[in-house]
Amino acid sequence: MDENSYNLELQLQALQKQQREAETTLEALKREQNDQAWLEEDFARICHEEQEAMAYLREVWQSSKATNFGHYLEDVHEQEKASWRKQFQAKEEAIQTKLATCQKTMHQLDKQQRSIRKELIQ
């Protein structure tokens, strides 16, 4: 094996290591995305339960003070729900960006490996 082939082989090994690291990162991002989906489902379930509780309380409350407090709670609930949704959306967008970057990196590494293998064969 000549020096050029040896150097190409070393480059190939380094690229393979980088690709394994990128694959590990990609798997972690997919797990994070899955966890995020579970959180969103849990959040939706909790919101539904809160709405049911609020509906029950509206039936029970009689005085104007209680009704006003009920409206206040509904407003707070809607504000918190909107805030959580924004956070979920921002997190999902960040994960999508990281996934795209990681996939692009993997594609580039694969392309470089093919190029080096092609040189080694010649």
mmCIF file of C-alpha atoms in Angstrom:
data_model
loop_
_atom_site.group_PDB
_atom_site.id
_atom_site.type_symbol
_atom_site.label_atom_id
_atom_site.label_comp_id
_atom_site.label_asym_id
_atom_site.label_seq_id
_atom_site.Cartn_x
_atom_site.Cartn_y
_atom_site.Cartn_z
ATOM 1 C CA MET A 1 0.000 0.000 0.000
ATOM 2 C CA ASP A 2 1.493 3.296 -1.040
ATOM 3 C CA GLU A 3 1.403 6.471 1.030
ATOM 4 C CA ASN A 4 -1.506 7.982 -0.923
ATOM 5 C CA SER A 5 -3.644 4.886 -0.383
ATOM 6 C CA TYR A 6 -2.716 4.864 3.288
ATOM 7 C CA ASN A 7 -3.756 8.522 3.663
ATOM 8 C CA LEU A 8 -7.014 7.867 1.820
ATOM 9 C CA GLU A 9 -7.688 4.905 4.102
ATOM 10 C CA LEU A 10 -7.117 7.107 7.157
ATOM 11 C CA GLN A 11 -9.469 9.742 5.747
ATOM 12 C CA LEU A 12 -12.056 7.061 5.094
ATOM 13 C CA GLN A 13 -11.811 5.789 8.675
ATOM 14 C CA ALA A 14 -12.157 9.333 10.028
ATOM 15 C CA LEU A 15 -15.226 9.907 7.851
ATOM 16 C CA GLN A 16 -16.741 6.616 8.986
ATOM 17 C CA LYS A 17 -16.227 7.654 12.607
ATOM 18 C CA GLN A 18 -17.883 11.017 11.910
ATOM 19 C CA GLN A 19 -20.766 9.239 10.218
ATOM 20 C CA ARG A 20 -21.277 6.925 13.223
ATOM 21 C CA GLU A 21 -21.330 10.007 15.469
ATOM 22 C CA ALA A 22 -23.833 11.698 13.152
ATOM 23 C CA GLU A 23 -26.019 8.566 13.189
ATOM 24 C CA THR A 24 -25.923 8.551 16.992
ATOM 25 C CA THR A 25 -26.910 12.221 17.013
ATOM 26 C CA LEU A 26 -29.716 11.521 14.550
ATOM 27 C CA GLU A 27 -31.058 8.697 16.729
ATOM 28 C CA ALA A 28 -30.948 10.971 19.796
ATOM 29 C CA LEU A 29 -32.828 13.680 17.900
ATOM 30 C CA LYS A 30 -35.484 11.199 16.797
ATOM 31 C CA ARG A 31 -35.879 10.018 20.412
ATOM 32 C CA GLU A 32 -36.195 13.646 21.498
ATOM 33 C CA GLN A 33 -38.797 14.226 18.796
ATOM 34 C CA ASN A 34 -40.717 11.151 19.966
ATOM 35 C CA ASP A 35 -40.564 12.351 23.582
ATOM 36 C CA GLN A 36 -41.839 15.730 22.432
ATOM 37 C CA ALA A 37 -44.785 14.058 20.698
ATOM 38 C CA TRP A 38 -45.625 12.214 23.926
ATOM 39 C CA LEU A 39 -45.484 15.486 25.867
ATOM 40 C CA GLU A 40 -47.828 17.133 23.395
ATOM 41 C CA GLU A 41 -50.289 14.235 23.687
ATOM 42 C CA ASP A 42 -50.151 14.432 27.483
ATOM 43 C CA PHE A 43 -50.666 18.187 27.307
ATOM 44 C CA ALA A 44 -53.707 17.769 25.049
ATOM 45 C CA ARG A 45 -55.176 15.213 27.467
ATOM 46 C CA ILE A 46 -54.586 17.516 30.446
ATOM 47 C CA CYS A 47 -56.174 20.455 28.599
ATOM 48 C CA HIS A 48 -59.229 18.331 27.875
ATOM 49 C CA GLU A 49 -59.484 17.324 31.540
ATOM 50 C CA GLU A 50 -59.151 20.975 32.592
ATOM 51 C CA GLN A 51 -61.927 21.982 30.207
ATOM 52 C CA GLU A 52 -64.178 19.287 31.660
ATOM 53 C CA ALA A 53 -63.402 20.522 35.176
ATOM 54 C CA MET A 54 -64.137 24.115 34.158
ATOM 55 C CA ALA A 55 -67.456 23.049 32.610
ATOM 56 C CA TYR A 56 -68.387 21.286 35.839
ATOM 57 C CA LEU A 57 -67.421 24.322 37.915
ATOM 58 C CA ARG A 58 -69.519 26.602 35.693
ATOM 59 C CA GLU A 59 -72.538 24.437 36.488
ATOM 60 C CA VAL A 60 -71.841 24.557 40.231
ATOM 61 C CA TRP A 61 -70.956 28.241 40.619
ATOM 62 C CA GLN A 62 -73.928 30.440 41.390
ATOM 63 C CA SER A 63 -72.800 33.883 42.491
ATOM 64 C CA SER A 64 -71.465 36.630 40.257
ATOM 65 C CA LYS A 65 -68.105 36.562 42.079
ATOM 66 C CA ALA A 66 -67.770 32.863 41.384
ATOM 67 C CA THR A 67 -68.704 33.393 37.742
ATOM 68 C CA ASN A 68 -66.144 36.192 37.408
ATOM 69 C CA PHE A 69 -63.517 33.977 38.990
ATOM 70 C CA GLY A 70 -64.470 31.262 36.506
ATOM 71 C CA HIS A 71 -63.919 33.643 33.603
ATOM 72 C CA TYR A 72 -60.576 34.635 35.097
ATOM 73 C CA LEU A 73 -59.545 30.958 35.349
ATOM 74 C CA GLU A 74 -60.590 30.362 31.753
ATOM 75 C CA ASP A 75 -58.499 33.320 30.597
ATOM 76 C CA VAL A 76 -55.473 32.117 32.564
ATOM 77 C CA HIS A 77 -55.956 28.623 31.174
ATOM 78 C CA GLU A 78 -56.073 29.917 27.593
ATOM 79 C CA GLN A 79 -52.964 32.048 28.110
ATOM 80 C CA GLU A 80 -51.034 29.137 29.588
ATOM 81 C CA LYS A 81 -52.229 26.822 26.849
ATOM 82 C CA ALA A 82 -51.075 29.277 24.185
ATOM 83 C CA SER A 83 -47.710 29.644 25.910
ATOM 84 C CA TRP A 84 -47.220 25.876 26.085
ATOM 85 C CA ARG A 85 -48.202 25.486 22.437
ATOM 86 C CA LYS A 86 -45.660 28.132 21.419
ATOM 87 C CA GLN A 87 -42.993 26.314 23.415
ATOM 88 C CA PHE A 88 -43.914 22.996 21.813
ATOM 89 C CA GLN A 89 -43.824 24.549 18.356
ATOM 90 C CA ALA A 90 -40.462 26.233 18.981
ATOM 91 C CA LYS A 91 -38.998 22.979 20.291
ATOM 92 C CA GLU A 92 -40.322 21.053 17.290
ATOM 93 C CA GLU A 93 -38.876 23.617 14.882
ATOM 94 C CA ALA A 94 -35.504 23.414 16.643
ATOM 95 C CA ILE A 95 -35.530 19.623 16.439
ATOM 96 C CA GLN A 96 -36.489 19.747 12.748
ATOM 97 C CA THR A 97 -33.620 22.148 12.054
ATOM 98 C CA LYS A 98 -31.163 19.907 13.886
ATOM 99 C CA LEU A 99 -32.496 16.842 12.046
ATOM 100 C CA ALA A 100 -32.099 18.538 8.669
ATOM 101 C CA THR A 101 -28.564 19.638 9.532
ATOM 102 C CA CYS A 102 -27.635 16.167 10.734
ATOM 103 C CA GLN A 103 -29.080 14.499 7.637
ATOM 104 C CA LYS A 104 -27.244 16.966 5.411
ATOM 105 C CA THR A 105 -24.000 16.203 7.256
ATOM 106 C CA MET A 106 -24.574 12.463 6.865
ATOM 107 C CA HIS A 107 -25.215 12.924 3.151
ATOM 108 C CA GLN A 108 -21.984 14.911 2.759
ATOM 109 C CA LEU A 109 -20.004 12.307 4.717
ATOM 110 C CA ASP A 110 -21.457 9.530 2.593
ATOM 111 C CA LYS A 111 -20.569 11.428 -0.576
ATOM 112 C CA GLN A 112 -16.991 11.958 0.648
ATOM 113 C CA GLN A 113 -16.664 8.273 1.540
ATOM 114 C CA ARG A 114 -17.852 7.209 -1.898
ATOM 115 C CA SER A 115 -15.336 9.568 -3.478
ATOM 116 C CA ILE A 116 -12.473 8.150 -1.408
ATOM 117 C CA ARG A 117 -13.531 4.561 -2.104
ATOM 118 C CA LYS A 118 -13.621 5.387 -5.794
ATOM 119 C CA GLU A 119 -10.054 6.737 -5.564
ATOM 120 C CA LEU A 120 -8.913 3.641 -3.680
ATOM 121 C CA ILE A 121 -10.332 1.327 -6.340
ATOM 122 C CA GLN A 122 -8.541 3.145 -9.151
#
